[in-house]
Amino acid sequence: MDTSGLFTPEEVTLIADEQFFRTKAAITKKVRSLLDDLYHGLQEELTGKVLLAPTGFSQSRCQVVKGDHLEDFPYQYLDFPKHFVGENKFTFRSLFWWGHHFAFAMMLEGEGLRRYKENLMNRFHTIAGRDLWFCLAPSLWEWKCGEGFTLPITHDRKSEIAAVLAGRTSFKIARFLPPNDQAVIQGRVVEVGRAALRAILPIITP
């Protein structure tokens, strides 16, 4: 007998659970509202700031994306500022990844990379100790955190991060916020996202 089409008792329970999907839809709307508020907050953070951005960069560009398959989990994200042109990437992504975390990350590749690396090292102790993580994956599209995926940017890790950074053709600096964090519970996600961008600004400003 082919059992590939049989549902387990747990699966049947989930299929019948209307409330779960109503709750999911409500959470999705709340996350979108958070991203909209964060967009306006990030605009305020960048007002009057000079950025070391690639040629053709426009601070007016942004996008909000929603999907269901980031490693099989739903997600929503805001890209602002946003610049993806050829090999050049200069984007701050604010990501909600269902079942995982919020992440606020600066993704850098291409034009200006040498300057960004120099700024990270020369201004290391201004950036360190602010809950930021250096993402170790060679791909900018990896969003896991923890051992093997990220290194904490702390004052005692300058030489370790310098060694990892040296040969990179791109890099990502991120702040991760688990769903049970007090900032989420207390409604301070936008505040944390803004603080993450402020902490990263020394890397991308003159």
PDB file of C-alpha atoms in Angstrom:
ATOM      1  CA  MET A   1       0.000   0.000   0.000  1.00  0.00           C
ATOM      2  CA  ASP A   2       1.300   3.435  -0.947  1.00  0.00           C
ATOM      3  CA  THR A   3       1.279   5.566   2.212  1.00  0.00           C
ATOM      4  CA  SER A   4       2.872   8.679   0.664  1.00  0.00           C
ATOM      5  CA  GLY A   5      -0.513  10.412   0.608  1.00  0.00           C
ATOM      6  CA  LEU A   6      -1.455   9.583   4.182  1.00  0.00           C
ATOM      7  CA  PHE A   7      -1.441  12.391   6.726  1.00  0.00           C
ATOM      8  CA  THR A   8      -0.097  11.915  10.231  1.00  0.00           C
ATOM      9  CA  PRO A   9      -2.380  12.788  13.165  1.00  0.00           C
ATOM     10  CA  GLU A  10      -0.291  15.913  13.786  1.00  0.00           C
ATOM     11  CA  GLU A  11      -0.695  16.964  10.144  1.00  0.00           C
ATOM     12  CA  VAL A  12      -4.454  16.404  10.254  1.00  0.00           C
ATOM     13  CA  THR A  13      -4.671  18.597  13.360  1.00  0.00           C
ATOM     14  CA  LEU A  14      -2.789  21.398  11.609  1.00  0.00           C
ATOM     15  CA  ILE A  15      -4.861  21.097   8.438  1.00  0.00           C
ATOM     16  CA  ALA A  16      -8.032  21.521  10.514  1.00  0.00           C
ATOM     17  CA  ASP A  17      -6.676  24.425  12.574  1.00  0.00           C
ATOM     18  CA  GLU A  18      -8.308  27.522  11.063  1.00  0.00           C
ATOM     19  CA  GLN A  19      -7.136  29.747  13.898  1.00  0.00           C
ATOM     20  CA  PHE A  20      -3.470  29.129  13.157  1.00  0.00           C
ATOM     21  CA  PHE A  21      -3.809  30.578   9.680  1.00  0.00           C
ATOM     22  CA  ARG A  22      -5.908  33.498  10.878  1.00  0.00           C
ATOM     23  CA  THR A  23      -3.195  34.244  13.442  1.00  0.00           C
ATOM     24  CA  LYS A  24      -0.486  33.890  10.796  1.00  0.00           C
ATOM     25  CA  ALA A  25      -2.320  36.371   8.576  1.00  0.00           C
ATOM     26  CA  ALA A  26      -2.586  38.842  11.474  1.00  0.00           C
ATOM     27  CA  ILE A  27       1.124  38.485  12.261  1.00  0.00           C
ATOM     28  CA  THR A  28       1.979  39.017   8.597  1.00  0.00           C
ATOM     29  CA  LYS A  29       0.064  42.320   8.613  1.00  0.00           C
ATOM     30  CA  LYS A  30       1.798  43.427  11.811  1.00  0.00           C
ATOM     31  CA  VAL A  31       5.222  42.649  10.364  1.00  0.00           C
ATOM     32  CA  ARG A  32       4.407  44.658   7.246  1.00  0.00           C
ATOM     33  CA  SER A  33       3.377  47.577   9.456  1.00  0.00           C
ATOM     34  CA  LEU A  34       6.654  47.244  11.385  1.00  0.00           C
ATOM     35  CA  LEU A  35       8.627  47.340   8.148  1.00  0.00           C
ATOM     36  CA  ASP A  36       6.731  50.419   6.992  1.00  0.00           C
ATOM     37  CA  ASP A  37       7.499  52.168  10.298  1.00  0.00           C
ATOM     38  CA  LEU A  38      11.110  51.050  10.097  1.00  0.00           C
ATOM     39  CA  TYR A  39      11.413  52.460   6.586  1.00  0.00           C
ATOM     40  CA  HIS A  40      10.476  55.909   7.868  1.00  0.00           C
ATOM     41  CA  GLY A  41      12.820  55.487  10.831  1.00  0.00           C
ATOM     42  CA  LEU A  42      15.748  54.520   8.606  1.00  0.00           C
ATOM     43  CA  GLN A  43      15.050  57.531   6.415  1.00  0.00           C
ATOM     44  CA  GLU A  44      15.404  59.701   9.512  1.00  0.00           C
ATOM     45  CA  GLU A  45      18.664  57.977  10.452  1.00  0.00           C
ATOM     46  CA  LEU A  46      20.138  58.783   7.037  1.00  0.00           C
ATOM     47  CA  THR A  47      18.959  62.393   6.847  1.00  0.00           C
ATOM     48  CA  GLY A  48      22.006  64.580   6.347  1.00  0.00           C
ATOM     49  CA  LYS A  49      24.393  61.593   6.172  1.00  0.00           C
ATOM     50  CA  VAL A  50      26.950  61.245   3.379  1.00  0.00           C
ATOM     51  CA  LEU A  51      27.299  57.606   2.324  1.00  0.00           C
ATOM     52  CA  LEU A  52      30.214  55.928   0.548  1.00  0.00           C
ATOM     53  CA  ALA A  53      27.788  54.462  -1.963  1.00  0.00           C
ATOM     54  CA  PRO A  54      28.514  52.989  -5.412  1.00  0.00           C
ATOM     55  CA  THR A  55      28.082  54.895  -8.651  1.00  0.00           C
ATOM     56  CA  GLY A  56      24.411  55.202  -9.580  1.00  0.00           C
ATOM     57  CA  PHE A  57      23.173  54.801  -6.007  1.00  0.00           C
ATOM     58  CA  SER A  58      19.865  56.510  -5.224  1.00  0.00           C
ATOM     59  CA  GLN A  59      18.661  56.856  -1.656  1.00  0.00           C
ATOM     60  CA  SER A  60      15.076  56.902  -2.883  1.00  0.00           C
ATOM     61  CA  ARG A  61      15.149  53.219  -3.838  1.00  0.00           C
ATOM     62  CA  CYS A  62      13.587  50.651  -1.557  1.00  0.00           C
ATOM     63  CA  GLN A  63      11.513  47.482  -1.762  1.00  0.00           C
ATOM     64  CA  VAL A  64       9.364  45.306   0.487  1.00  0.00           C
ATOM     65  CA  VAL A  65       9.160  41.602  -0.322  1.00  0.00           C
ATOM     66  CA  LYS A  66       7.047  38.758   1.108  1.00  0.00           C
ATOM     67  CA  GLY A  67       7.497  35.069   0.412  1.00  0.00           C
ATOM     68  CA  ASP A  68       7.027  31.582   1.846  1.00  0.00           C
ATOM     69  CA  HIS A  69      10.189  29.693   0.990  1.00  0.00           C
ATOM     70  CA  LEU A  70      13.312  30.888   2.738  1.00  0.00           C
ATOM     71  CA  GLU A  71      14.406  27.338   3.535  1.00  0.00           C
ATOM     72  CA  ASP A  72      10.689  26.450   3.697  1.00  0.00           C
ATOM     73  CA  PHE A  73       9.818  29.248   6.139  1.00  0.00           C
ATOM     74  CA  PRO A  74       7.782  32.394   5.373  1.00  0.00           C
ATOM     75  CA  TYR A  75       9.609  35.700   5.344  1.00  0.00           C
ATOM     76  CA  GLN A  76       9.206  39.415   4.778  1.00  0.00           C
ATOM     77  CA  TYR A  77      11.898  42.009   4.281  1.00  0.00           C
ATOM     78  CA  LEU A  78      12.588  45.655   3.605  1.00  0.00           C
ATOM     79  CA  ASP A  79      15.591  46.746   1.555  1.00  0.00           C
ATOM     80  CA  PHE A  80      16.509  50.350   2.342  1.00  0.00           C
ATOM     81  CA  PRO A  81      18.835  51.778   1.330  1.00  0.00           C
ATOM     82  CA  LYS A  82      18.865  49.464  -1.686  1.00  0.00           C
ATOM     83  CA  HIS A  83      21.426  49.094  -4.467  1.00  0.00           C
ATOM     84  CA  PHE A  84      21.822  45.891  -6.490  1.00  0.00           C
ATOM     85  CA  VAL A  85      23.474  46.682  -9.817  1.00  0.00           C
ATOM     86  CA  GLY A  86      25.661  44.030 -11.417  1.00  0.00           C
ATOM     87  CA  GLU A  87      28.385  43.053  -8.976  1.00  0.00           C
ATOM     88  CA  ASN A  88      27.737  46.086  -6.784  1.00  0.00           C
ATOM     89  CA  LYS A  89      25.683  45.560  -3.653  1.00  0.00           C
ATOM     90  CA  PHE A  90      25.074  48.265  -1.059  1.00  0.00           C
ATOM     91  CA  THR A  91      21.891  47.340   0.776  1.00  0.00           C
ATOM     92  CA  PHE A  92      20.554  47.371   4.315  1.00  0.00           C
ATOM     93  CA  ARG A  93      18.051  44.530   4.650  1.00  0.00           C
ATOM     94  CA  SER A  94      15.559  44.258   7.515  1.00  0.00           C
ATOM     95  CA  LEU A  95      14.308  40.666   7.476  1.00  0.00           C
ATOM     96  CA  PHE A  96      11.596  38.830   9.404  1.00  0.00           C
ATOM     97  CA  TRP A  97      12.134  35.069   9.072  1.00  0.00           C
ATOM     98  CA  TRP A  98       9.305  33.015  10.539  1.00  0.00           C
ATOM     99  CA  GLY A  99      10.546  30.488  13.093  1.00  0.00           C
ATOM    100  CA  HIS A 100      13.971  32.142  13.289  1.00  0.00           C
ATOM    101  CA  HIS A 101      14.490  35.844  13.961  1.00  0.00           C
ATOM    102  CA  PHE A 102      14.493  39.416  12.787  1.00  0.00           C
ATOM    103  CA  ALA A 103      17.774  40.377  11.123  1.00  0.00           C
ATOM    104  CA  PHE A 104      19.087  43.820  10.217  1.00  0.00           C
ATOM    105  CA  ALA A 105      22.064  43.536   7.888  1.00  0.00           C
ATOM    106  CA  MET A 106      24.328  45.625   5.680  1.00  0.00           C
ATOM    107  CA  MET A 107      25.352  43.717   2.556  1.00  0.00           C
ATOM    108  CA  LEU A 108      28.409  45.013   0.702  1.00  0.00           C
ATOM    109  CA  GLU A 109      30.074  43.870  -2.506  1.00  0.00           C
ATOM    110  CA  GLY A 110      31.875  45.380  -5.479  1.00  0.00           C
ATOM    111  CA  GLU A 111      32.729  49.055  -5.779  1.00  0.00           C
ATOM    112  CA  GLY A 112      33.927  50.540  -2.508  1.00  0.00           C
ATOM    113  CA  LEU A 113      34.585  47.195  -0.805  1.00  0.00           C
ATOM    114  CA  ARG A 114      38.210  48.037  -0.030  1.00  0.00           C
ATOM    115  CA  ARG A 115      37.137  51.253   1.710  1.00  0.00           C
ATOM    116  CA  TYR A 116      34.435  49.456   3.687  1.00  0.00           C
ATOM    117  CA  LYS A 117      36.979  46.901   4.900  1.00  0.00           C
ATOM    118  CA  GLU A 118      39.385  49.655   5.908  1.00  0.00           C
ATOM    119  CA  ASN A 119      36.644  51.495   7.778  1.00  0.00           C
ATOM    120  CA  LEU A 120      35.616  48.350   9.639  1.00  0.00           C
ATOM    121  CA  MET A 121      39.179  47.777  10.828  1.00  0.00           C
ATOM    122  CA  ASN A 122      40.162  51.414  11.419  1.00  0.00           C
ATOM    123  CA  ARG A 123      36.951  52.129  13.345  1.00  0.00           C
ATOM    124  CA  PHE A 124      36.639  48.687  14.880  1.00  0.00           C
ATOM    125  CA  HIS A 125      36.324  49.769  18.498  1.00  0.00           C
ATOM    126  CA  THR A 126      33.569  52.235  17.574  1.00  0.00           C
ATOM    127  CA  ILE A 127      31.612  49.424  15.916  1.00  0.00           C
ATOM    128  CA  ALA A 128      32.429  46.600  18.360  1.00  0.00           C
ATOM    129  CA  GLY A 129      30.295  45.852  21.383  1.00  0.00           C
ATOM    130  CA  ARG A 130      27.035  46.941  19.766  1.00  0.00           C
ATOM    131  CA  ASP A 131      25.381  43.529  19.246  1.00  0.00           C
ATOM    132  CA  LEU A 132      26.620  43.211  15.666  1.00  0.00           C
ATOM    133  CA  TRP A 133      27.778  39.977  14.056  1.00  0.00           C
ATOM    134  CA  PHE A 134      30.106  39.270  11.143  1.00  0.00           C
ATOM    135  CA  CYS A 135      28.441  36.748   8.830  1.00  0.00           C
ATOM    136  CA  LEU A 136      30.828  33.961   7.837  1.00  0.00           C
ATOM    137  CA  ALA A 137      28.990  32.340   4.916  1.00  0.00           C
ATOM    138  CA  PRO A 138      30.508  33.125   1.502  1.00  0.00           C
ATOM    139  CA  SER A 139      27.000  33.944   0.253  1.00  0.00           C
ATOM    140  CA  LEU A 140      25.255  37.166   1.227  1.00  0.00           C
ATOM    141  CA  TRP A 141      21.970  35.239   1.142  1.00  0.00           C
ATOM    142  CA  GLU A 142      22.650  33.014   4.152  1.00  0.00           C
ATOM    143  CA  TRP A 143      20.555  34.210   7.116  1.00  0.00           C
ATOM    144  CA  LYS A 144      21.354  31.748   9.876  1.00  0.00           C
ATOM    145  CA  CYS A 145      23.218  32.894  12.959  1.00  0.00           C
ATOM    146  CA  GLY A 146      25.215  31.109  15.619  1.00  0.00           C
ATOM    147  CA  GLU A 147      28.272  28.902  15.671  1.00  0.00           C
ATOM    148  CA  GLY A 148      29.702  28.332  12.204  1.00  0.00           C
ATOM    149  CA  PHE A 149      27.574  31.092  10.696  1.00  0.00           C
ATOM    150  CA  THR A 150      28.495  34.279  12.573  1.00  0.00           C
ATOM    151  CA  LEU A 151      31.205  35.860  14.710  1.00  0.00           C
ATOM    152  CA  PRO A 152      30.306  38.444  17.363  1.00  0.00           C
ATOM    153  CA  ILE A 153      31.949  41.800  16.691  1.00  0.00           C
ATOM    154  CA  THR A 154      33.423  42.302  20.147  1.00  0.00           C
ATOM    155  CA  HIS A 155      36.470  44.290  21.202  1.00  0.00           C
ATOM    156  CA  ASP A 156      38.586  41.156  21.675  1.00  0.00           C
ATOM    157  CA  ARG A 157      37.972  39.745  18.178  1.00  0.00           C
ATOM    158  CA  LYS A 158      39.581  42.377  15.971  1.00  0.00           C
ATOM    159  CA  SER A 159      42.425  40.162  14.748  1.00  0.00           C
ATOM    160  CA  GLU A 160      40.088  37.205  14.167  1.00  0.00           C
ATOM    161  CA  ILE A 161      37.648  39.274  12.115  1.00  0.00           C
ATOM    162  CA  ALA A 162      40.511  40.940  10.221  1.00  0.00           C
ATOM    163  CA  ALA A 163      41.780  37.497   9.177  1.00  0.00           C
ATOM    164  CA  VAL A 164      38.333  36.416   7.972  1.00  0.00           C
ATOM    165  CA  LEU A 165      37.712  39.714   6.206  1.00  0.00           C
ATOM    166  CA  ALA A 166      41.008  39.834   4.331  1.00  0.00           C
ATOM    167  CA  GLY A 167      40.161  37.525   1.449  1.00  0.00           C
ATOM    168  CA  ARG A 168      36.478  38.326   1.121  1.00  0.00           C
ATOM    169  CA  THR A 169      34.971  39.687  -2.104  1.00  0.00           C
ATOM    170  CA  SER A 170      31.821  40.631  -0.180  1.00  0.00           C
ATOM    171  CA  PHE A 171      30.717  40.795   3.430  1.00  0.00           C
ATOM    172  CA  LYS A 172      27.664  41.223   5.624  1.00  0.00           C
ATOM    173  CA  ILE A 173      27.336  42.726   9.096  1.00  0.00           C
ATOM    174  CA  ALA A 174      24.104  41.927  10.947  1.00  0.00           C
ATOM    175  CA  ARG A 175      22.113  42.371  14.141  1.00  0.00           C
ATOM    176  CA  PHE A 176      19.878  39.419  15.025  1.00  0.00           C
ATOM    177  CA  LEU A 177      16.775  39.625  17.182  1.00  0.00           C
ATOM    178  CA  PRO A 178      15.137  36.334  18.277  1.00  0.00           C
ATOM    179  CA  PRO A 179      11.335  36.334  18.599  1.00  0.00           C
ATOM    180  CA  ASN A 180      11.471  35.881  22.389  1.00  0.00           C
ATOM    181  CA  ASP A 181      13.761  38.890  22.857  1.00  0.00           C
ATOM    182  CA  GLN A 182      12.370  41.583  25.153  1.00  0.00           C
ATOM    183  CA  ALA A 183      12.660  44.114  22.315  1.00  0.00           C
ATOM    184  CA  VAL A 184      10.118  42.065  20.321  1.00  0.00           C
ATOM    185  CA  ILE A 185       7.854  41.490  23.306  1.00  0.00           C
ATOM    186  CA  GLN A 186       7.922  45.197  24.229  1.00  0.00           C
ATOM    187  CA  GLY A 187       7.369  46.439  20.673  1.00  0.00           C
ATOM    188  CA  ARG A 188      10.859  47.892  20.119  1.00  0.00           C
ATOM    189  CA  VAL A 189      11.754  46.156  16.853  1.00  0.00           C
ATOM    190  CA  VAL A 190      11.877  49.438  14.915  1.00  0.00           C
ATOM    191  CA  GLU A 191      14.125  50.935  17.592  1.00  0.00           C
ATOM    192  CA  VAL A 192      16.537  47.990  17.299  1.00  0.00           C
ATOM    193  CA  GLY A 193      16.586  48.204  13.495  1.00  0.00           C
ATOM    194  CA  ARG A 194      17.423  51.895  13.627  1.00  0.00           C
ATOM    195  CA  ALA A 195      20.146  51.282  16.204  1.00  0.00           C
ATOM    196  CA  ALA A 196      21.646  48.559  14.002  1.00  0.00           C
ATOM    197  CA  LEU A 197      21.946  50.954  11.068  1.00  0.00           C
ATOM    198  CA  ARG A 198      23.510  53.617  13.312  1.00  0.00           C
ATOM    199  CA  ALA A 199      26.041  51.085  14.570  1.00  0.00           C
ATOM    200  CA  ILE A 200      26.978  50.137  10.999  1.00  0.00           C
ATOM    201  CA  LEU A 201      27.240  53.687   9.642  1.00  0.00           C
ATOM    202  CA  PRO A 202      30.974  54.060  10.480  1.00  0.00           C
ATOM    203  CA  ILE A 203      31.652  51.369   7.864  1.00  0.00           C
ATOM    204  CA  ILE A 204      29.800  53.144   5.049  1.00  0.00           C
ATOM    205  CA  THR A 205      30.469  56.840   5.762  1.00  0.00           C
ATOM    206  CA  PRO A 206      33.594  58.939   5.076  1.00  0.00           C
TER     207      PRO A 206
END
